[in-house]
């Protein structure tokens, strides 16, 4: 097995998260208001327009899960249990410093967990429609407007359309920078590891200075591209190129992403909550109705909660072609029913329409299945004709 290639100053996801705790405390000491959220459907532009800092609250470790199982069923998604457990045990500084929590009805487990979370800290839930009809679009626009009104009332601020437009421009600029970073992996051979790419993108919510984050992403993008031009351009590529799809994988990054790359493959693109799909479409800055503009962008998120969800297959098809993908791995967290059911369509589409190997992995945050996963990953790579 080979080591995953990482820059000398690379910080792991836990290291980045730990360092950001002190930054968050400094922000709070300076009077910042913080809004915590769990999902990419939440329009962060509204949070920024309110003058608040958005922060991600999803927990990706197994340590808080036993505490959560005192109130939640054991056969529930590990992300839900870990996130609730971190709040329940007061072991997540981001939750502690959040003034308001915002949830969304993306799955039944999270929706009911938010009721329990509200007993710990005020939690506002946005009612997400699960299809993309014209009626759903208008309804989602009204939910975004209600969210704006909630922040105005809760924090005693006024949010104007111009404030929202300014936040949209800033967020679009960040999306462009992150997309350029993610699209580096279109290059052959791949210029960076999927482990680094996923870690840097997932840790984005830990950077509270948006301009600084954009500058850092652009600088790293330029550094990687220059290194590829000087050292790798034109060289043969004998490593299988993989697309990883499915549930958020930060909690299993080491035992899936890092493991398969150490076996000699490259994860070149992610079709996940924090993957490339969220940055491909920008919010329309010319739309007169800012709430409709936000609704159009966010309702097009190809999460498995949407039904029907043909857009996800179309997106995967585009990624397979653009990133020269040789195989697809789908990561499904235990008891994530929407991704588990939709895996039927993804597997059939990948194998029958794109004619490349597919492997599904159902797992949780424990390391008990690491050996089994390693065996399956090795066998999967042997099916790829490279």
Short mmCIF file of C-alpha atoms in Angstrom, two decimals:
data_model
loop_
_atom_site.label_atom_id
_atom_site.label_comp_id
_atom_site.label_asym_id
_atom_site.label_seq_id
_atom_site.Cartn_x
_atom_site.Cartn_y
_atom_site.Cartn_z
CA UNK A 1 0.00 0.00 0.00
CA UNK A 2 1.22 3.52 -0.79
CA UNK A 3 0.86 6.67 1.28
CA UNK A 4 -1.74 9.21 0.14
CA UNK A 5 0.10 12.22 -1.29
CA UNK A 6 -0.54 15.25 0.92
CA UNK A 7 1.17 18.64 1.22
CA UNK A 8 3.69 19.03 4.04
CA UNK A 9 1.52 21.50 5.96
CA UNK A 10 -1.69 19.50 5.53
CA UNK A 11 -4.03 19.48 8.52
CA UNK A 12 -6.51 16.67 9.08
CA UNK A 13 -10.23 17.34 9.43
CA UNK A 14 -10.15 16.94 13.25
CA UNK A 15 -7.13 19.27 13.44
CA UNK A 16 -8.87 21.94 11.38
CA UNK A 17 -12.01 21.59 13.46
CA UNK A 18 -10.08 21.80 16.73
CA UNK A 19 -8.20 24.92 15.64
CA UNK A 20 -11.42 26.61 14.63
CA UNK A 21 -12.87 26.27 18.14
CA UNK A 22 -10.56 29.01 19.44
CA UNK A 23 -11.39 31.15 16.43
CA UNK A 24 -15.09 30.71 17.14
CA UNK A 25 -14.62 31.77 20.78
CA UNK A 26 -12.78 34.89 19.65
CA UNK A 27 -15.62 35.68 17.25
CA UNK A 28 -18.16 35.29 20.05
CA UNK A 29 -16.10 37.42 22.43
CA UNK A 30 -16.22 40.13 19.75
CA UNK A 31 -20.01 39.99 19.63
CA UNK A 32 -20.62 37.66 16.68
CA UNK A 33 -23.94 35.87 16.34
CA UNK A 34 -23.78 32.27 15.14
CA UNK A 35 -26.32 30.11 13.32
CA UNK A 36 -25.64 26.37 13.27
CA UNK A 37 -27.03 24.08 10.58
CA UNK A 38 -26.85 20.46 9.43
CA UNK A 39 -27.54 20.48 5.71
CA UNK A 40 -26.59 21.94 2.34
CA UNK A 41 -30.25 22.85 1.71
CA UNK A 42 -30.06 25.66 4.28
CA UNK A 43 -29.48 28.96 2.37
CA UNK A 44 -26.38 30.37 4.05
CA UNK A 45 -26.89 33.62 2.12
CA UNK A 46 -29.76 34.47 4.48
CA UNK A 47 -27.56 33.77 7.50
CA UNK A 48 -24.77 35.99 6.15
CA UNK A 49 -27.25 38.73 5.24
CA UNK A 50 -28.35 38.74 8.89
CA UNK A 51 -24.76 39.51 9.87
CA UNK A 52 -24.40 36.07 11.44
CA UNK A 53 -21.75 33.40 11.02
CA UNK A 54 -22.95 30.09 9.52
CA UNK A 55 -21.37 26.97 10.98
CA UNK A 56 -21.87 23.27 10.23
CA UNK A 57 -22.89 21.09 13.17
CA UNK A 58 -22.80 17.59 11.73
CA UNK A 59 -20.69 15.30 13.91
CA UNK A 60 -18.69 12.51 12.30
CA UNK A 61 -17.32 10.50 15.22
CA UNK A 62 -18.70 7.54 17.16
CA UNK A 63 -17.82 8.89 20.64
CA UNK A 64 -21.12 10.77 21.28
CA UNK A 65 -23.33 7.97 19.93
CA UNK A 66 -23.79 5.96 23.17
CA UNK A 67 -25.14 9.06 24.90
CA UNK A 68 -27.51 9.73 22.01
CA UNK A 69 -28.87 6.18 22.13
CA UNK A 70 -30.34 6.94 25.55
CA UNK A 71 -32.99 8.94 23.67
CA UNK A 72 -32.67 7.79 20.06
CA UNK A 73 -33.10 4.29 18.58
CA UNK A 74 -29.91 2.32 17.99
CA UNK A 75 -30.87 1.54 14.39
CA UNK A 76 -30.69 5.19 13.36
CA UNK A 77 -28.22 6.92 11.03
CA UNK A 78 -24.85 7.44 12.76
CA UNK A 79 -24.67 11.05 11.57
CA UNK A 80 -27.94 11.85 13.34
CA UNK A 81 -26.94 10.05 16.52
CA UNK A 82 -23.46 11.53 16.58
CA UNK A 83 -24.74 15.07 16.00
CA UNK A 84 -27.42 14.82 18.67
CA UNK A 85 -25.05 13.09 21.07
CA UNK A 86 -22.49 15.88 20.70
CA UNK A 87 -25.17 18.42 21.61
CA UNK A 88 -26.52 16.31 24.45
CA UNK A 89 -23.10 15.84 26.05
CA UNK A 90 -22.04 19.45 25.37
CA UNK A 91 -18.91 18.23 23.58
CA UNK A 92 -19.37 20.30 20.40
CA UNK A 93 -18.13 23.89 20.85
CA UNK A 94 -19.87 24.90 17.63
CA UNK A 95 -23.22 23.85 19.10
CA UNK A 96 -22.36 25.54 22.38
CA UNK A 97 -21.56 28.86 20.67
CA UNK A 98 -24.53 28.75 18.27
CA UNK A 99 -27.26 31.24 19.13
CA UNK A 100 -29.83 29.48 16.96
CA UNK A 101 -29.98 26.08 15.26
CA UNK A 102 -31.65 25.67 11.88
CA UNK A 103 -32.78 22.28 10.67
CA UNK A 104 -34.62 21.03 7.59
CA UNK A 105 -36.95 18.16 6.80
CA UNK A 106 -34.56 16.17 4.62
CA UNK A 107 -35.21 12.88 6.38
CA UNK A 108 -37.57 11.52 9.03
CA UNK A 109 -34.77 10.77 11.47
CA UNK A 110 -33.33 14.28 11.43
CA UNK A 111 -36.79 15.84 11.50
CA UNK A 112 -37.71 14.05 14.73
CA UNK A 113 -34.23 14.54 16.19
CA UNK A 114 -34.69 18.29 15.80
CA UNK A 115 -37.64 18.10 18.20
CA UNK A 116 -35.33 16.71 20.87
CA UNK A 117 -32.60 19.18 19.93
CA UNK A 118 -35.03 22.03 20.51
CA UNK A 119 -35.16 21.02 24.17
CA UNK A 120 -31.44 21.81 24.42
CA UNK A 121 -31.24 24.94 22.27
CA UNK A 122 -33.77 26.88 20.13
CA UNK A 123 -34.09 25.02 16.83
CA UNK A 124 -35.92 26.36 13.79
CA UNK A 125 -36.93 23.83 11.12
CA UNK A 126 -37.40 24.68 7.45
CA UNK A 127 -40.05 22.56 5.72
CA UNK A 128 -38.34 21.30 2.57
CA UNK A 129 -40.56 20.00 -0.26
CA UNK A 130 -39.37 16.70 -1.72
CA UNK A 131 -40.00 17.30 -5.42
CA UNK A 132 -39.25 20.00 -7.96
CA UNK A 133 -42.67 21.04 -9.18
CA UNK A 134 -43.53 24.70 -9.77
CA UNK A 135 -45.67 24.59 -6.63
CA UNK A 136 -42.76 23.22 -4.61
CA UNK A 137 -40.46 25.93 -5.92
CA UNK A 138 -42.83 28.68 -4.82
CA UNK A 139 -43.37 26.96 -1.49
CA UNK A 140 -39.60 26.70 -0.89
CA UNK A 141 -39.20 30.38 -1.76
CA UNK A 142 -41.82 31.16 0.90
CA UNK A 143 -39.94 28.98 3.41
CA UNK A 144 -36.75 30.91 2.70
CA UNK A 145 -38.63 34.17 3.27
CA UNK A 146 -39.98 32.80 6.57
CA UNK A 147 -36.43 31.85 7.56
CA UNK A 148 -35.35 35.44 6.88
CA UNK A 149 -38.20 36.72 9.04
CA UNK A 150 -37.25 34.29 11.81
CA UNK A 151 -33.69 35.63 11.88
CA UNK A 152 -34.94 39.21 11.86
CA UNK A 153 -37.24 38.55 14.79
CA UNK A 154 -34.82 36.38 16.77
CA UNK A 155 -31.77 38.61 16.42
CA UNK A 156 -33.61 41.96 16.19
CA UNK A 157 -32.07 42.83 12.84
CA UNK A 158 -33.38 44.01 9.48
CA UNK A 159 -32.47 42.03 6.36
CA UNK A 160 -32.98 43.88 3.08
CA UNK A 161 -32.99 42.46 -0.43
CA UNK A 162 -29.75 44.31 -1.12
CA UNK A 163 -28.11 42.59 1.87
CA UNK A 164 -29.21 39.24 0.46
CA UNK A 165 -27.91 40.14 -3.00
CA UNK A 166 -24.54 41.03 -1.50
CA UNK A 167 -24.46 37.69 0.33
CA UNK A 168 -25.43 35.87 -2.89
CA UNK A 169 -22.50 37.45 -4.73
CA UNK A 170 -20.09 36.47 -1.95
CA UNK A 171 -21.37 32.90 -1.82
CA UNK A 172 -21.25 32.57 -5.60
CA UNK A 173 -17.64 33.75 -5.54
CA UNK A 174 -16.84 31.06 -2.98
CA UNK A 175 -18.63 28.44 -5.09
CA UNK A 176 -16.56 29.39 -8.14
CA UNK A 177 -13.32 29.14 -6.18
CA UNK A 178 -14.20 25.77 -4.66
CA UNK A 179 -15.41 24.44 -8.02
CA UNK A 180 -12.11 25.42 -9.67
CA UNK A 181 -10.32 23.54 -6.87
CA UNK A 182 -12.52 20.47 -7.28
CA UNK A 183 -12.17 20.47 -11.06
CA UNK A 184 -8.40 20.13 -10.78
CA UNK A 185 -9.06 16.39 -10.72
CA UNK A 186 -10.19 16.52 -14.33
CA UNK A 187 -6.47 16.60 -15.07
CA UNK A 188 -4.77 13.31 -15.95
CA UNK A 189 -3.02 12.05 -13.92
CA UNK A 190 -4.91 13.37 -10.89
CA UNK A 191 -2.94 16.24 -9.31
CA UNK A 192 -4.21 15.79 -5.74
CA UNK A 193 -5.75 13.11 -3.58
CA UNK A 194 -9.45 12.83 -2.97
CA UNK A 195 -8.55 12.67 0.71
CA UNK A 196 -7.15 16.20 0.60
CA UNK A 197 -9.90 17.51 -1.65
CA UNK A 198 -12.69 16.16 0.55
CA UNK A 199 -11.02 17.29 3.76
CA UNK A 200 -10.46 20.87 2.58
CA UNK A 201 -13.99 21.26 1.23
CA UNK A 202 -15.69 19.70 4.27
CA UNK A 203 -13.65 21.91 6.60
CA UNK A 204 -14.82 25.02 4.77
CA UNK A 205 -17.46 25.80 7.38
CA UNK A 206 -14.68 26.13 9.96
CA UNK A 207 -13.34 29.23 8.19
CA UNK A 208 -15.38 32.21 9.35
CA UNK A 209 -13.63 34.80 7.17
CA UNK A 210 -15.15 34.15 3.75
CA UNK A 211 -12.71 36.35 1.81
CA UNK A 212 -9.73 34.69 3.47
CA UNK A 213 -11.12 31.23 2.72
CA UNK A 214 -11.60 32.12 -0.95
CA UNK A 215 -8.03 33.44 -1.13
CA UNK A 216 -6.66 30.26 0.50
CA UNK A 217 -8.58 27.99 -1.87
CA UNK A 218 -7.41 29.96 -4.91
CA UNK A 219 -3.81 29.88 -3.69
CA UNK A 220 -3.90 26.13 -3.13
CA UNK A 221 -5.51 25.63 -6.55
CA UNK A 222 -2.73 27.61 -8.25
CA UNK A 223 -0.07 25.72 -6.27
CA UNK A 224 -1.44 22.32 -7.26
CA UNK A 225 -1.84 23.28 -10.91
CA UNK A 226 1.73 24.61 -11.11
CA UNK A 227 3.08 21.43 -9.51
CA UNK A 228 1.12 19.28 -11.98
CA UNK A 229 2.36 21.29 -14.96
CA UNK A 230 5.96 20.93 -13.78
CA UNK A 231 5.98 17.32 -12.58
CA UNK A 232 3.02 15.27 -13.83
CA UNK A 233 1.67 16.65 -17.11
CA UNK A 234 2.00 14.12 -19.91
CA UNK A 235 2.89 11.22 -17.64
CA UNK A 236 0.98 7.93 -17.90
CA UNK A 237 -1.91 7.35 -15.50
CA UNK A 238 -2.12 3.77 -14.26
CA UNK A 239 -4.23 4.46 -11.16
CA UNK A 240 -7.99 3.73 -11.31
CA UNK A 241 -10.00 6.96 -11.18
CA UNK A 242 -13.01 6.74 -8.84
CA UNK A 243 -16.20 8.67 -8.18
CA UNK A 244 -17.57 8.48 -4.64
CA UNK A 245 -21.29 9.08 -4.21
CA UNK A 246 -23.90 8.64 -1.49
CA UNK A 247 -24.09 9.90 2.09
CA UNK A 248 -21.73 12.44 3.73
CA UNK A 249 -18.45 10.54 4.08
CA UNK A 250 -16.42 12.68 6.52
CA UNK A 251 -17.05 10.13 9.27
CA UNK A 252 -15.70 7.28 7.15
CA UNK A 253 -13.06 9.20 5.17
CA UNK A 254 -10.13 7.27 6.61
CA UNK A 255 -11.55 3.78 6.22
CA UNK A 256 -12.93 4.31 2.70
CA UNK A 257 -11.34 7.26 0.88
CA UNK A 258 -7.87 7.10 2.37
CA UNK A 259 -7.89 3.30 2.29
CA UNK A 260 -8.74 2.96 -1.39
CA UNK A 261 -6.19 5.61 -2.36
CA UNK A 262 -3.49 3.80 -0.40
CA UNK A 263 -4.40 0.74 -2.46
CA UNK A 264 -3.44 2.59 -5.61
CA UNK A 265 -6.59 4.40 -6.81
CA UNK A 266 -7.48 8.10 -7.04
CA UNK A 267 -10.81 9.48 -5.86
CA UNK A 268 -11.25 12.28 -8.40
CA UNK A 269 -14.79 13.51 -7.74
CA UNK A 270 -17.47 13.40 -5.05
CA UNK A 271 -21.21 13.32 -5.70
CA UNK A 272 -22.08 14.05 -2.07
CA UNK A 273 -23.52 16.83 0.12
CA UNK A 274 -20.24 18.76 0.08
CA UNK A 275 -19.17 17.48 -3.32
CA UNK A 276 -18.98 19.16 -6.68
CA UNK A 277 -22.72 19.16 -7.37
CA UNK A 278 -23.36 21.99 -4.88
CA UNK A 279 -21.00 24.33 -6.71
CA UNK A 280 -21.97 23.67 -10.33
CA UNK A 281 -25.07 25.86 -10.20
CA UNK A 282 -24.84 29.42 -8.94
CA UNK A 283 -27.64 31.57 -7.57
CA UNK A 284 -28.97 33.79 -10.36
CA UNK A 285 -27.77 37.29 -9.47
CA UNK A 286 -30.05 38.89 -12.09
CA UNK A 287 -33.31 37.45 -10.71
CA UNK A 288 -35.45 40.28 -9.30
CA UNK A 289 -36.93 38.09 -6.56
CA UNK A 290 -33.99 37.07 -4.33
CA UNK A 291 -36.07 34.43 -2.55
CA UNK A 292 -37.05 32.79 -5.83
CA UNK A 293 -33.42 32.93 -6.99
CA UNK A 294 -32.28 31.13 -3.83
CA UNK A 295 -35.13 28.63 -4.05
CA UNK A 296 -34.24 27.69 -7.64
CA UNK A 297 -30.63 26.99 -6.73
CA UNK A 298 -31.21 25.07 -3.51
CA UNK A 299 -34.16 22.96 -4.64
CA UNK A 300 -31.98 21.64 -7.48
CA UNK A 301 -29.68 19.91 -4.97
CA UNK A 302 -29.63 16.26 -6.08
CA UNK A 303 -30.05 14.74 -2.62
CA UNK A 304 -31.75 11.35 -2.43
CA UNK A 305 -34.57 12.96 -0.43
CA UNK A 306 -35.89 14.31 -3.75
CA UNK A 307 -38.37 12.07 -5.56
CA UNK A 308 -38.11 11.50 -8.42
CA UNK A 309 -34.39 12.23 -8.57
CA UNK A 310 -33.27 11.67 -12.14
CA UNK A 311 -31.03 14.71 -11.91
CA UNK A 312 -28.64 12.77 -9.70
CA UNK A 313 -28.09 10.15 -12.37
CA UNK A 314 -27.59 12.86 -14.99
CA UNK A 315 -25.07 14.54 -12.72
CA UNK A 316 -23.17 11.31 -12.14
CA UNK A 317 -23.12 10.69 -15.90
CA UNK A 318 -21.54 14.12 -16.46
CA UNK A 319 -18.97 13.51 -13.70
CA UNK A 320 -18.02 10.09 -15.10
CA UNK A 321 -17.31 11.65 -18.50
CA UNK A 322 -15.67 14.89 -17.38
CA UNK A 323 -13.42 13.32 -14.73
CA UNK A 324 -12.58 10.17 -16.76
CA UNK A 325 -14.00 7.90 -14.05
CA UNK A 326 -13.22 4.16 -14.11
CA UNK A 327 -15.44 3.05 -11.22
CA UNK A 328 -18.04 4.25 -8.71
CA UNK A 329 -18.18 3.64 -4.97
CA UNK A 330 -21.41 4.47 -3.14
CA UNK A 331 -21.14 5.02 0.61
CA UNK A 332 -24.39 4.50 2.50
CA UNK A 333 -24.58 5.16 6.22
CA UNK A 334 -26.58 2.54 8.08
CA UNK A 335 -30.34 3.27 8.18
CA UNK A 336 -30.15 6.04 5.57
CA UNK A 337 -33.21 4.74 3.77
CA UNK A 338 -33.41 7.27 0.93
CA UNK A 339 -29.85 6.66 -0.29
CA UNK A 340 -30.20 2.93 0.37
CA UNK A 341 -33.28 2.63 -1.82
CA UNK A 342 -31.93 4.96 -4.51
CA UNK A 343 -28.77 2.84 -4.73
CA UNK A 344 -30.82 0.47 -6.91
CA UNK A 345 -31.07 3.13 -9.62
CA UNK A 346 -27.48 4.32 -9.23
CA UNK A 347 -26.03 0.83 -9.51
CA UNK A 348 -28.11 0.00 -12.59
CA UNK A 349 -27.31 3.31 -14.25
CA UNK A 350 -23.57 3.11 -13.62
CA UNK A 351 -23.20 -0.50 -14.75
CA UNK A 352 -25.74 -0.58 -17.59
CA UNK A 353 -25.55 2.95 -19.01
CA UNK A 354 -21.97 4.01 -18.21
CA UNK A 355 -20.58 0.44 -18.34
CA UNK A 356 -18.16 0.80 -15.43
CA UNK A 357 -17.90 -1.12 -12.12
CA UNK A 358 -19.97 -0.10 -9.10
CA UNK A 359 -19.61 -1.03 -5.43
CA UNK A 360 -21.93 -0.13 -2.56
CA UNK A 361 -20.65 0.09 1.01
CA UNK A 362 -23.07 0.23 3.94
CA UNK A 363 -21.25 1.29 7.09
CA UNK A 364 -21.22 3.43 10.24
CA UNK A 365 -18.62 5.43 12.17
CA UNK A 366 -17.04 2.49 13.98
CA UNK A 367 -13.86 0.80 12.78
CA UNK A 368 -15.21 -2.71 13.37
CA UNK A 369 -15.76 -3.32 9.64
CA UNK A 370 -12.48 -1.80 8.46
CA UNK A 371 -10.92 -5.17 7.57
CA UNK A 372 -13.99 -6.28 5.66
CA UNK A 373 -14.11 -2.99 3.75
CA UNK A 374 -10.41 -3.28 2.86
CA UNK A 375 -11.00 -6.75 1.43
CA UNK A 376 -13.94 -5.53 -0.64
CA UNK A 377 -12.08 -2.46 -1.89
CA UNK A 378 -9.16 -4.60 -3.04
CA UNK A 379 -11.52 -6.94 -4.88
CA UNK A 380 -13.35 -3.98 -6.44
CA UNK A 381 -10.14 -2.44 -7.80
CA UNK A 382 -9.31 -5.77 -9.43
CA UNK A 383 -12.50 -5.49 -11.50
CA UNK A 384 -11.36 -2.23 -13.07
CA UNK A 385 -9.62 -2.53 -16.41
CA UNK A 386 -6.99 0.19 -16.27
#
